Structure formats: C-alpha cells, structure tokens
PDB file of C-alpha atoms and ligand atoms in Angstrom:
ATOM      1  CA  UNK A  17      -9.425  -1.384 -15.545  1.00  0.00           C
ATOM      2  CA  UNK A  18      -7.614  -0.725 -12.087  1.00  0.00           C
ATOM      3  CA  UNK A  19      -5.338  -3.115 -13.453  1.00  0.00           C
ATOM      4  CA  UNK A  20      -3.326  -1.156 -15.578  1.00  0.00           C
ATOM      5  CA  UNK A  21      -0.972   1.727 -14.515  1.00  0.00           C
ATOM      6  CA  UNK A  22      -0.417   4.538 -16.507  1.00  0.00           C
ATOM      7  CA  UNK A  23       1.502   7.862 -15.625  1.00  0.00           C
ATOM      8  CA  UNK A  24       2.192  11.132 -17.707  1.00  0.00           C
ATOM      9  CA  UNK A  25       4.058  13.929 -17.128  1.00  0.00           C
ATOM     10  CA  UNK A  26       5.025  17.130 -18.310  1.00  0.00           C
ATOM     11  CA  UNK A  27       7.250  19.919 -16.618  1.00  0.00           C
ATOM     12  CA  UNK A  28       5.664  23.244 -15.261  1.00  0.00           C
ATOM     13  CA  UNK A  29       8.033  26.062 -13.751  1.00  0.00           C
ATOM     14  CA  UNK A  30      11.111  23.726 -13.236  1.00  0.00           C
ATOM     15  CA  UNK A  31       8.721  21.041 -11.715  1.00  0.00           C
ATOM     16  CA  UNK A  32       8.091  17.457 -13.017  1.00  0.00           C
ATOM     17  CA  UNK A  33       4.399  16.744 -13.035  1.00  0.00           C
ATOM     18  CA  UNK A  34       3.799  12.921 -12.838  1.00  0.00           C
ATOM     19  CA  UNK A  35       0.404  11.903 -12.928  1.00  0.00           C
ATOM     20  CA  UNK A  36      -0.125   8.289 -12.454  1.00  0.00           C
ATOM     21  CA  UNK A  37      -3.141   6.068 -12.991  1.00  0.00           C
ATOM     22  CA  UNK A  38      -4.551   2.922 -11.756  1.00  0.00           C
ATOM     23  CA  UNK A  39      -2.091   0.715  -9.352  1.00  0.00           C
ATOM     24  CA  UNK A  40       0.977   1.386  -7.655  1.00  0.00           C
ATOM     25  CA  UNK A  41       2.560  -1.870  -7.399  1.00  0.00           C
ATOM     26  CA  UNK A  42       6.085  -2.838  -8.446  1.00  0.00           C
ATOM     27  CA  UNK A  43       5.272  -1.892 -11.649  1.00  0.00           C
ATOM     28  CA  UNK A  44       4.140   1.077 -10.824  1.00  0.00           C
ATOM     29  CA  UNK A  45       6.984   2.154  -8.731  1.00  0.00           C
ATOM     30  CA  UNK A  46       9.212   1.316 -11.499  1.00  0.00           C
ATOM     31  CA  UNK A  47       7.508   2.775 -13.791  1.00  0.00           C
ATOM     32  CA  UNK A  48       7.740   6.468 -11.833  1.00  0.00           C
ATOM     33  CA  UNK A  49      11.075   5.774 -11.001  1.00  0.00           C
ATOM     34  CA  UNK A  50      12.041   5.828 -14.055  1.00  0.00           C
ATOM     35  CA  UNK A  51      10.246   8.527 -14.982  1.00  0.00           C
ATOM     36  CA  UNK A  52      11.433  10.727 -12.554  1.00  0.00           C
ATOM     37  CA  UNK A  53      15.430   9.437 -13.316  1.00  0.00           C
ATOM     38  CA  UNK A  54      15.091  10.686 -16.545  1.00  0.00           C
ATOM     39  CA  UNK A  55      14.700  13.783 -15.618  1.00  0.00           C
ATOM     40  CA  UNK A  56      17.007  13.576 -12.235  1.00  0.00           C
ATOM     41  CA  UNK A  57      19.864  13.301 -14.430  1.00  0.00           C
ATOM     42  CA  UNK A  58      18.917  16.239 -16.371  1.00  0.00           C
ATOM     43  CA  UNK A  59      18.957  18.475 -13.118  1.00  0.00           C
ATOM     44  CA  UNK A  60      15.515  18.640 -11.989  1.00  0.00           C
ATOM     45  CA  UNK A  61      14.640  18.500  -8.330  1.00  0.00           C
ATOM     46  CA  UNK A  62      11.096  18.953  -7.513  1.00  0.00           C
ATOM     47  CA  UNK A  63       8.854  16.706  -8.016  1.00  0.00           C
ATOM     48  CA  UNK A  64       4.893  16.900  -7.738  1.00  0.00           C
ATOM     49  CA  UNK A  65       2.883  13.709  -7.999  1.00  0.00           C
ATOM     50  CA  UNK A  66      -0.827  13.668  -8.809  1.00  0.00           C
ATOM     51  CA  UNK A  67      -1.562  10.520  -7.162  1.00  0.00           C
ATOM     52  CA  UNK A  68      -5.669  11.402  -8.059  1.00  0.00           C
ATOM     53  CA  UNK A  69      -6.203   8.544 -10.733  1.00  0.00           C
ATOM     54  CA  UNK A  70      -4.190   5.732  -8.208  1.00  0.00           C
ATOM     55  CA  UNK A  71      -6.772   4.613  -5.566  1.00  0.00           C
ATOM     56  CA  UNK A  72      -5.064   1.276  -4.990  1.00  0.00           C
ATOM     57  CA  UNK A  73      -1.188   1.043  -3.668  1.00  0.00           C
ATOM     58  CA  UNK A  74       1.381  -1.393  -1.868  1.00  0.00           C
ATOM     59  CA  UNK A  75       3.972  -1.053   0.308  1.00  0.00           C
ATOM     60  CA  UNK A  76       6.326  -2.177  -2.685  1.00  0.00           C
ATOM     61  CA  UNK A  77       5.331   0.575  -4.828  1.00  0.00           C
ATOM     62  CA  UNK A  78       6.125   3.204  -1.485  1.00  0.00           C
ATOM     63  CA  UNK A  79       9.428   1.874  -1.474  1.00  0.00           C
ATOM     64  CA  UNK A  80      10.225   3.381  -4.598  1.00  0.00           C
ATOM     65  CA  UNK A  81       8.857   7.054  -3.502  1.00  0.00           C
ATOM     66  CA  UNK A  82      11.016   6.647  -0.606  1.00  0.00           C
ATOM     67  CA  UNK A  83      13.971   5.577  -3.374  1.00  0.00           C
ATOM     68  CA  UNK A  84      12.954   9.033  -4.850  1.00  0.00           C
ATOM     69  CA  UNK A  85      12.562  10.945  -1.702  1.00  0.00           C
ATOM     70  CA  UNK A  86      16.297   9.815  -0.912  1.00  0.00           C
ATOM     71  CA  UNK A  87      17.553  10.811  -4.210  1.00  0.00           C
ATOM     72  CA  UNK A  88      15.826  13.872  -3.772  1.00  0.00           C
ATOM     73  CA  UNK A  89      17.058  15.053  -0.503  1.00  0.00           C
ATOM     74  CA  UNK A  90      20.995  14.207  -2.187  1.00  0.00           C
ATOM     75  CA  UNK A  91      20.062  17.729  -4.357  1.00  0.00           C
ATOM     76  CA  UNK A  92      18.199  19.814  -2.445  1.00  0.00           C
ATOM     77  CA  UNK A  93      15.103  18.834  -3.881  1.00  0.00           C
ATOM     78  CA  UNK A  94      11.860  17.645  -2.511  1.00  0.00           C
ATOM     79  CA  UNK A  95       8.770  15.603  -3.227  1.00  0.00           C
ATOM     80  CA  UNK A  96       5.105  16.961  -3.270  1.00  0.00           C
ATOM     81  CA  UNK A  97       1.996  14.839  -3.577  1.00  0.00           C
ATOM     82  CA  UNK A  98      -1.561  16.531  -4.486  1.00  0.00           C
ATOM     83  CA  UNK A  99      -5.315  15.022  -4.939  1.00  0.00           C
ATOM     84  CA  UNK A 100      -4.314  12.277  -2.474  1.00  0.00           C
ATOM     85  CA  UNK A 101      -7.096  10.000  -1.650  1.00  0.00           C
ATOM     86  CA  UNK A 102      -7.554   9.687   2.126  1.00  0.00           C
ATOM     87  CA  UNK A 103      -6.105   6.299   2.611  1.00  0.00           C
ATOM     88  CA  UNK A 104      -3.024   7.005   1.115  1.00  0.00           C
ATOM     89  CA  UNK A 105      -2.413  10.335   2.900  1.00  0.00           C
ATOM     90  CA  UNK A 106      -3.219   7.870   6.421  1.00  0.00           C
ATOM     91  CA  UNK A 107      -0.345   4.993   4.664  1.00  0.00           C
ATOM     92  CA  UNK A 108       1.961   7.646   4.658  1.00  0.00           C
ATOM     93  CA  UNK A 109       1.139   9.582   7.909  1.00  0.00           C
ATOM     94  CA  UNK A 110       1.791   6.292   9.222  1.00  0.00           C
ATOM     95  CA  UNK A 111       4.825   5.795   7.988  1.00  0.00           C
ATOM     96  CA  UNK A 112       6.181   9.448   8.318  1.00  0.00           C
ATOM     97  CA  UNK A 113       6.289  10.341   4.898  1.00  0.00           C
ATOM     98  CA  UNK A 114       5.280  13.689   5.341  1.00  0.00           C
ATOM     99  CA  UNK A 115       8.510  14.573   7.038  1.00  0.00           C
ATOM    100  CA  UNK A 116      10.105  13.999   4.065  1.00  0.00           C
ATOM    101  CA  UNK A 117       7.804  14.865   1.072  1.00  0.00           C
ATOM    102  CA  UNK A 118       5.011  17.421   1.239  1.00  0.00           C
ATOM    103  CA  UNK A 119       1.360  17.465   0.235  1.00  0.00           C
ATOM    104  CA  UNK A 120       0.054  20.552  -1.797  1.00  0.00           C
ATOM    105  CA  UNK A 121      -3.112  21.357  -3.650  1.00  0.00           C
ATOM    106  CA  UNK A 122      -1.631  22.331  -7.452  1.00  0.00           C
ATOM    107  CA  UNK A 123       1.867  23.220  -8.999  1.00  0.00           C
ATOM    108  CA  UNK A 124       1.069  26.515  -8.482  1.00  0.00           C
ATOM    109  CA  UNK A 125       2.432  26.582  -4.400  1.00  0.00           C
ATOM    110  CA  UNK A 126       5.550  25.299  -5.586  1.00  0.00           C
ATOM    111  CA  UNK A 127       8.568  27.641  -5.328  1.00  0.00           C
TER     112      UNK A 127
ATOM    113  CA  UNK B  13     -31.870 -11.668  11.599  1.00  0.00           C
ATOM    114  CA  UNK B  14     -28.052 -12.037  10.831  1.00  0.00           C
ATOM    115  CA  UNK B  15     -26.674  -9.145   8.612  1.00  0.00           C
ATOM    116  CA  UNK B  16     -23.297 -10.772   8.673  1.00  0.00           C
ATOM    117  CA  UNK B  17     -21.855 -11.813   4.842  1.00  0.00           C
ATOM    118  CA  UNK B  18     -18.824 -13.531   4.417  1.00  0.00           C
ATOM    119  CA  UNK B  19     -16.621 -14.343   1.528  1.00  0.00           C
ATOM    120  CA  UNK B  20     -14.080 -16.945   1.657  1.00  0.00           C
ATOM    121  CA  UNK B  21     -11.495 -17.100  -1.092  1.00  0.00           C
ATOM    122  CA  UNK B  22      -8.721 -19.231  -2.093  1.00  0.00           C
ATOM    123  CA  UNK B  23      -6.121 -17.383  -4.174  1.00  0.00           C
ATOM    124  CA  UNK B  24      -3.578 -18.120  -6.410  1.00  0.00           C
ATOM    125  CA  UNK B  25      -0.082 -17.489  -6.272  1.00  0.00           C
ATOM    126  CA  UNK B  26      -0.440 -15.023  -9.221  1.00  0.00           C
ATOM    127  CA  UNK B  27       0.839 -11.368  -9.120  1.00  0.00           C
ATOM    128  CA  UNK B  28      -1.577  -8.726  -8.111  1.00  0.00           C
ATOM    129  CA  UNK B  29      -3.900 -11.485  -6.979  1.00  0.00           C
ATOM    130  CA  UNK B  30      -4.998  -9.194  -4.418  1.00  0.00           C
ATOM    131  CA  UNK B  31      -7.074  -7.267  -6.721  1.00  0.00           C
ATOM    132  CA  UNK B  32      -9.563 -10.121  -6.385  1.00  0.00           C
ATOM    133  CA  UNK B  33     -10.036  -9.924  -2.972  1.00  0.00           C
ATOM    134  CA  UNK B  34     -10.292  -5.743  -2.940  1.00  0.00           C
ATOM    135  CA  UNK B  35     -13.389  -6.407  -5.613  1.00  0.00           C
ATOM    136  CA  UNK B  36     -14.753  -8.411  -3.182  1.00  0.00           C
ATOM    137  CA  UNK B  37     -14.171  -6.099  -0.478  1.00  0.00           C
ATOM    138  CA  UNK B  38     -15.626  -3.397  -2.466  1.00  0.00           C
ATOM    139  CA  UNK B  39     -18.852  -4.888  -3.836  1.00  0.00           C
ATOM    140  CA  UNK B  40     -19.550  -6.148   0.370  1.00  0.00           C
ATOM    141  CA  UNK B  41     -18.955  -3.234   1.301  1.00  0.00           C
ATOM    142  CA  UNK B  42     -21.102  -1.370  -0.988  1.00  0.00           C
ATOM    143  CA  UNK B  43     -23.902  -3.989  -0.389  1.00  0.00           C
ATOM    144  CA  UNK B  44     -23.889  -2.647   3.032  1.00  0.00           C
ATOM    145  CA  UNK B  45     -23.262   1.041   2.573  1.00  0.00           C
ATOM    146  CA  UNK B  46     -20.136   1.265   4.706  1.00  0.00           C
ATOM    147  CA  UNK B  47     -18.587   4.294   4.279  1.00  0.00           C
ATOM    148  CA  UNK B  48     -15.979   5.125   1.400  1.00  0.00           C
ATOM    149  CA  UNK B  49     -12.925   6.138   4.043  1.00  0.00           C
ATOM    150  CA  UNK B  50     -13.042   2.411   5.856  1.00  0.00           C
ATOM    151  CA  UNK B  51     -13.148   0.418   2.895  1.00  0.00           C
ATOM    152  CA  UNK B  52      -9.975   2.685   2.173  1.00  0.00           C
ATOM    153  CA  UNK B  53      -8.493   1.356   4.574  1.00  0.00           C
ATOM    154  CA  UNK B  54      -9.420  -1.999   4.253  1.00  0.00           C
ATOM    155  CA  UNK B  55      -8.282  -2.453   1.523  1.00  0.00           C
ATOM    156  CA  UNK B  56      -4.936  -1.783   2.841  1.00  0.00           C
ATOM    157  CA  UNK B  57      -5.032  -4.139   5.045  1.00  0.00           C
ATOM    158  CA  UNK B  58      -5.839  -7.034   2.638  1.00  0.00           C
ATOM    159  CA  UNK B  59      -3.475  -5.727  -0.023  1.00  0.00           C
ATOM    160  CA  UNK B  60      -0.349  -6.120   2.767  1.00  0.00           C
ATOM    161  CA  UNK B  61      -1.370  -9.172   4.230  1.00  0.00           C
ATOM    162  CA  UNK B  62      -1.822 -11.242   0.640  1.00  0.00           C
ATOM    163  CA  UNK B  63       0.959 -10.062  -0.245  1.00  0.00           C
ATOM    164  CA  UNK B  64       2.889 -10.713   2.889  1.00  0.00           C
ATOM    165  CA  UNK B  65       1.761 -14.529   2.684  1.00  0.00           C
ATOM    166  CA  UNK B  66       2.792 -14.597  -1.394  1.00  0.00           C
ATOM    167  CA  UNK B  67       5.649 -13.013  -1.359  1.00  0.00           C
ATOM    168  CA  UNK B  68       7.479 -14.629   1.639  1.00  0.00           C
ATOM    169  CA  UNK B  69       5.617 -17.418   3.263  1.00  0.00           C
ATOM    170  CA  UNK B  70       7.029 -20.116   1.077  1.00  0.00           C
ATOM    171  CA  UNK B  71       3.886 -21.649   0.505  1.00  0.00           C
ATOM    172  CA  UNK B  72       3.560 -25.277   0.373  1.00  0.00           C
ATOM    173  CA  UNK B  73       0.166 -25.157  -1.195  1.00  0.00           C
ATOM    174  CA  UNK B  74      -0.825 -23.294  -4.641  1.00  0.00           C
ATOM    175  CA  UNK B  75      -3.099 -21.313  -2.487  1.00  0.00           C
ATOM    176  CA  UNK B  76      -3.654 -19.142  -0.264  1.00  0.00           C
ATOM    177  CA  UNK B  77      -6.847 -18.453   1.571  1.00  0.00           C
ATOM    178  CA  UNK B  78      -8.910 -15.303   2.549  1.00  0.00           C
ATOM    179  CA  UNK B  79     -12.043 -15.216   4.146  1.00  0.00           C
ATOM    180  CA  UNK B  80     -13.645 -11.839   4.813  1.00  0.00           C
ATOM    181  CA  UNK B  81     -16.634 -11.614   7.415  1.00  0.00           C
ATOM    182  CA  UNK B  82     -18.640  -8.182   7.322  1.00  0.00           C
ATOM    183  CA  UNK B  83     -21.229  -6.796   8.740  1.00  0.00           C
ATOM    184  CA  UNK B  84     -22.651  -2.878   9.550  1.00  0.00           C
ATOM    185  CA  UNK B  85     -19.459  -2.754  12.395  1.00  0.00           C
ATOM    186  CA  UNK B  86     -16.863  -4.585  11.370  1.00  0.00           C
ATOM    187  CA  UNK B  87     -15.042  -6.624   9.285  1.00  0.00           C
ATOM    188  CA  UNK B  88     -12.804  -9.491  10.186  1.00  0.00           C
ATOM    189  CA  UNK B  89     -10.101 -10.436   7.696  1.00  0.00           C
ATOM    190  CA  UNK B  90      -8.574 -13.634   7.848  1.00  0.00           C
ATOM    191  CA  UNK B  91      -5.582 -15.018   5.786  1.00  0.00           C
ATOM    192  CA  UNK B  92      -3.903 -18.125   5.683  1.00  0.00           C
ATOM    193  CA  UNK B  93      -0.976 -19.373   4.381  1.00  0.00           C
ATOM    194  CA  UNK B  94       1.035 -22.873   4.365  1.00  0.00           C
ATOM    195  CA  UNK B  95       4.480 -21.678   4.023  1.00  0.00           C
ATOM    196  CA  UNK B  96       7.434 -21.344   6.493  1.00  0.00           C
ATOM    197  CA  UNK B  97       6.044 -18.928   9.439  1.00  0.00           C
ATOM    198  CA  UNK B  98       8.063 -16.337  10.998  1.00  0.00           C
ATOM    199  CA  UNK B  99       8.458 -14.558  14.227  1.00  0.00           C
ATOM    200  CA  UNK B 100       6.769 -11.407  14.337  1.00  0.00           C
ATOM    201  CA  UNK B 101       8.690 -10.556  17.447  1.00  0.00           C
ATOM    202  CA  UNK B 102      11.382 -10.277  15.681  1.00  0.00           C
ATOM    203  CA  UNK B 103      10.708  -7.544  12.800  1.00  0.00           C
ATOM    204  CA  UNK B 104      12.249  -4.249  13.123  1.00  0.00           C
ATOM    205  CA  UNK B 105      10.004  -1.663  13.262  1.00  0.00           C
ATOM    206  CA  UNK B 106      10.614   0.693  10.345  1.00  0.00           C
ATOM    207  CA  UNK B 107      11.400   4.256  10.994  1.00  0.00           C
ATOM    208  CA  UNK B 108      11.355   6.661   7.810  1.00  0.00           C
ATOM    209  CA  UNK B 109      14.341   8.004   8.613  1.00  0.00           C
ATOM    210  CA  UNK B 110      16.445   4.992   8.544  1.00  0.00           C
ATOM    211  CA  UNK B 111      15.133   3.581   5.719  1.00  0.00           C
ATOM    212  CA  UNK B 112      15.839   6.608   3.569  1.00  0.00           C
ATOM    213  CA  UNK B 113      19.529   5.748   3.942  1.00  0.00           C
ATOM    214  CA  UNK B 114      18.803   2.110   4.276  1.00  0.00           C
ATOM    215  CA  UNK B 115      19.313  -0.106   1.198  1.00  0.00           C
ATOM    216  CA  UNK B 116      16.002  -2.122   2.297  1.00  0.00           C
ATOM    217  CA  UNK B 117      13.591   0.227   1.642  1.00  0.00           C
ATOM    218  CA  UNK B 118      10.418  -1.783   2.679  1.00  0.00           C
ATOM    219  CA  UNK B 119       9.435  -3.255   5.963  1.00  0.00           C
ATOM    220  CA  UNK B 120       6.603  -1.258   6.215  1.00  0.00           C
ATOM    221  CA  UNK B 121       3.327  -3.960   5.667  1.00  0.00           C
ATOM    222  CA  UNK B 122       3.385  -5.250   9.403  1.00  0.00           C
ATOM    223  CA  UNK B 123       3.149  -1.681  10.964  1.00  0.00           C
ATOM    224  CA  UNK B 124       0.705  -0.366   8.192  1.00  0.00           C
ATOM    225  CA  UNK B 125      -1.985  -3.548   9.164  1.00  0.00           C
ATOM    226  CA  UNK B 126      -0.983  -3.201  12.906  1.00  0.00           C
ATOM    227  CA  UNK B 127      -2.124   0.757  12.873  1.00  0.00           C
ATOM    228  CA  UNK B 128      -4.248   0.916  10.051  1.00  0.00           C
ATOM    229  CA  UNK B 129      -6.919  -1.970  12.118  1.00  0.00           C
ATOM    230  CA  UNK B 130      -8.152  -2.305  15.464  1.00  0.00           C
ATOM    231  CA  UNK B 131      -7.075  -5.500  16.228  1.00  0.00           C
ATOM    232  CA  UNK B 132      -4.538  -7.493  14.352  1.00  0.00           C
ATOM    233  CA  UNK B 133      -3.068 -10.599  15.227  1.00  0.00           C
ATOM    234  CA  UNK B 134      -0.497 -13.236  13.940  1.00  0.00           C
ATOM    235  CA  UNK B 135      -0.503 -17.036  14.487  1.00  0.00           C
ATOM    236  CA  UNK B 136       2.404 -18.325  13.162  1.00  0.00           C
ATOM    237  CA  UNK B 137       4.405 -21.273  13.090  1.00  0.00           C
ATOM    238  CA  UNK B 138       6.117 -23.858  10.695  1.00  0.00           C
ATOM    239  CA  UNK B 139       2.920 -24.622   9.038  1.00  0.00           C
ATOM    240  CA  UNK B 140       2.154 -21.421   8.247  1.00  0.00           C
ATOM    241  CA  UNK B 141       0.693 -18.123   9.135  1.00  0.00           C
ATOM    242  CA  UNK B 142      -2.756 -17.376  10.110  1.00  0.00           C
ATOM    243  CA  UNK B 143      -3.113 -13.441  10.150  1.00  0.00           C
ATOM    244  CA  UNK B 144      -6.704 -11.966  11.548  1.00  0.00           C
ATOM    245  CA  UNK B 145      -7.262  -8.360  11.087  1.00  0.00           C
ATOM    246  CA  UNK B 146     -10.340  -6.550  12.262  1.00  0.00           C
ATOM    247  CA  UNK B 147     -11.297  -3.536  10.964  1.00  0.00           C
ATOM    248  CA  UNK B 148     -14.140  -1.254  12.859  1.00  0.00           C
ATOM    249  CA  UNK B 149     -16.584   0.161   9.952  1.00  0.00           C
ATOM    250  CA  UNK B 150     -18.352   2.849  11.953  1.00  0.00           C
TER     251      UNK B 150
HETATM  252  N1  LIG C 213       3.127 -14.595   5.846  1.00  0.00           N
HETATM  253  C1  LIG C 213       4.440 -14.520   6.110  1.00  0.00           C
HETATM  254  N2  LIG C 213       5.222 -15.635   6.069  1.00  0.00           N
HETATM  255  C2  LIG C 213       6.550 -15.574   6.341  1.00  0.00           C
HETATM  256  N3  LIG C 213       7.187 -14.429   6.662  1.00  0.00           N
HETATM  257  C3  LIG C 213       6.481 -13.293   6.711  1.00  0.00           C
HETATM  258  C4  LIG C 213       5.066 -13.264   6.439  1.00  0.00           C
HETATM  259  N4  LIG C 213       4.630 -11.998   6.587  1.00  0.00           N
HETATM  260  C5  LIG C 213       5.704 -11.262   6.909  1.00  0.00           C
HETATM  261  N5  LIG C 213       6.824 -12.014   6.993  1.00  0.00           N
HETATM  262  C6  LIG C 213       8.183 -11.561   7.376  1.00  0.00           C
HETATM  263  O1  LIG C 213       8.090 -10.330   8.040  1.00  0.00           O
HETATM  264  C7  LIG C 213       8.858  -9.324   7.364  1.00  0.00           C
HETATM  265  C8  LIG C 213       8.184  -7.973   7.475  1.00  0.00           C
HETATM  266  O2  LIG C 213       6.983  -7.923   6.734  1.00  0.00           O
HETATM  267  P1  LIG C 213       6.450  -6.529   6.252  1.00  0.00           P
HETATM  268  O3  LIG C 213       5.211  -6.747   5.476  1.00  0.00           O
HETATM  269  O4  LIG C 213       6.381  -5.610   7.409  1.00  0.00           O
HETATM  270  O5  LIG C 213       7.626  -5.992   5.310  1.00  0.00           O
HETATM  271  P2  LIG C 213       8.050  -6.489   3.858  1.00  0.00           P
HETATM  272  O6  LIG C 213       7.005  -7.381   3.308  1.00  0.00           O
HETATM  273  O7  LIG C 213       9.441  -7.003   3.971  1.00  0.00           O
HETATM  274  O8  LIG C 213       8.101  -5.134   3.026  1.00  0.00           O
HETATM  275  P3  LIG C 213       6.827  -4.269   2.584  1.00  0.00           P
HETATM  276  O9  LIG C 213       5.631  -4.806   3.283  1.00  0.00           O
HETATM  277  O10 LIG C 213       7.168  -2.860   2.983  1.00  0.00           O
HETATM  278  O11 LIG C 213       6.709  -4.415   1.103  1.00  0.00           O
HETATM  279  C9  LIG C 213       9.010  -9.841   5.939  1.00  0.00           C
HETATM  280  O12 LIG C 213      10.159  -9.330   5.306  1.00  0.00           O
HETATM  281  C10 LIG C 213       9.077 -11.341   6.161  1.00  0.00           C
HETATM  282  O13 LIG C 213      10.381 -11.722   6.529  1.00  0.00           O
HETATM  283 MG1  LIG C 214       4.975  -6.811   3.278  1.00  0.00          MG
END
C-alpha cells in the first residue's frame, strides 16, 4: 500500500541511483537523506532520483531534496530527477526546483 | 439533475491522515472520469492544507474537518480547523534560492495551494482557520 515508502539504490558510472517507492513524507525524506549521506561522505556527487514508484509527496519531504540540493551544490555536484509524474514536476516548477536540480530521462545523460 | 457529490470528513490528528482524504479524492474523481493530471494536483492541494491545519493550527478539537464538493468542473475543497489562526499576510513568500542557504527549509505549502488552484482563500482567526480551495477539473 501507498503507505509504505521504500527506496533502493545502487551506483552506475559514479552516480547514486535512488529509487523510491510509495510516499514522500518525513519519513521519506529521511529516509533518502540518509541514503544519499552515506554515500556524500564517501565522495559522490551526483545524484539521480527515480521518483516513478512515489505518486504522493509533501512539502516536508521537498525540504529534504532541497537539504540535498544544498549539500550538493557545496561539491560541485548536482541533483537529477527522472520518470517524474506530472504533478510533481508542476510542485517543483513552482517552487523553482529546476534551477537547482535537473530532470533527465535515464542515467545514461549523466556526465 | 445534480451531478454534484460531496464528501465531508472529519479527521484525526494522526500522521499521514491525509491519505484518507486523497482515497477519497481519488475514488470521486474516478466516479466521474476527471482526468488523471487534475486529480494530481488535487491532491496537492489537500495534502498541504491537512497538513497545514495538523501540524500548526493548535487544534482545540481532536478533529479536523474536510469536506470535498465535486462535480464534472470543479472541485471545492474545504478545511477547517479549531486551533490558533494565523495571518496569512504575514508569510514570507519562499524563494528557492534563499531557502537553499536558509536553515528553514520549508515554507512552501501556502504558495504550492495558492498556484497549484484557481481560487484559494483563507479565513482565519482565533478560532481557527477555514481554508477553501477550488480546483477547475476541465
Ligand atoms: N492552519 C493553520 N493554522 C495556523 N497556522 C498556519 C496554518 N496554516 C499555515 N500556518 C502558518 O503559515 C506558515 C506557512 O505555511 P506553509 O504551509 O506555507 O509552510 P510550512 O507549513 O511552514 O512548511 P511546508 O508547507 O513547506 O512544509 C506556517 O509555518 C504556519 O506558521
Ligand atoms: Mg505547510
């Protein structure tokens, strides 16, 4: 059930693949943040999620993208998002994510 | 005759409550074949403004309560709370840039429900806050 959030993630030509399921609450948002720190601290910097299993999110859960987005930025890196539904790419048009964090359609365009 | 249904919850003060009142949305607006991209975005709008009247209203009540009125157009979402009120006037509109080297990272519910509708308005005051949202559905 939507209840439940899951995320996996693996790392494909120096990027870390997090694929979450299900909502993105606080829990959620914790969850990938700590996800991604573990990994932070071990020197990556780019960072793809596949948000195509999360249909449901909250403004509480964004606030820890835009933790990692920050974070991000600190190293050079930057944030990608792919199989976005259409409601979340309008959230975060709306609140100017996409200046900060880029949408793309697989790993693969990721230099 | 009338096509207009209408739903009219009270809620609990219970995390992720709002995952009620999206399965409500959902199943209405499948009943009615609105399209896939507005209930998107309606559910937005209900997941911010339960939230918003959880989280900080204070509530004096162990409720909260959302009615929902659809029909082929439009959907009206109402929600009350009992808790302290604010003054909308008075909240900063966010601005990604800021908030990236802000400590407060969120502030971003008012201005998602104010863009994401077509009408949204607050009544607020010490009793509480009465938020109604419409949402066009064509
Ligand atoms: N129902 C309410 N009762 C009392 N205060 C409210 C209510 N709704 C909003 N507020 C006040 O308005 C502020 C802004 O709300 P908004 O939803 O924009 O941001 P937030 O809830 O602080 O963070 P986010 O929505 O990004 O998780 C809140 O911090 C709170 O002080
Ligand atoms: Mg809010």
């Amino acid at each position: 059930m939507r209840l439940d959030f899951n995320l996996t993630s693996n790392i494909e030509n120096n990027v870390l693949v997090i694929k979450t399921e299900g909502y993105i609450n606080n829990d959620g948002g914790e969850k990938i943040s700590k996800e991604f720190e573990e990994h932070f601290t071990k020197g990556i910097n780019k960072v793809l999620i596949d948000i195509k299993s999360s249909k449901v999110i909250n403004s509480i859960g964004i606030s820890y993208l835009i933790e990692i987005i920050e974070k991000l930025n600190e190293k050079n890196g930057s944030l990608y998002f792919c199989n976005m539904d259409s409601t979340i790419e309008k959230t975060f048009n709306i609140m100017g994510l996409f200046q900060f964090a880029k949408k793309v359609d697989s790993v693969n365009e990721i230099e | 005759m009338d096509k207009r249904i209408k739903l009219e919850i009270k809620l609990p003060l219970v995390k992720d409550i709002e995952l009620v009142a999206i399965e409500g949305l959902e199943l209405m607006g499948r009943h009615l074949q609105i399209a896939e991209e507005k209930i998107g975005e309606a559910r937005i709008l209900i997941t911010e403004g339960i939230i918003n009247a959880i989280e900080h209203s204070e509530n004096t009540t162990p409720f909260i309560d959302v009615h929902f009125i659809m029909n082929i157009d439009a959907l009206v979402i109402i929600i009350t709370d009992y808790g302290k009120g604010f003054d909308p006037s008075s909240v900063e509109n966010p601005e990604i840039d800021k908030k990236l080297s802000s400590n407060y990272k969120r502030g971003w519910g008012l201005k998602l429900m104010r863009e994401m509708s077509d009408e949204f308005k607050i009544d607020s005051s010490e009793k509480g806050t009465k938020i109604t949202i419409t949402k066009n559905l064509r």
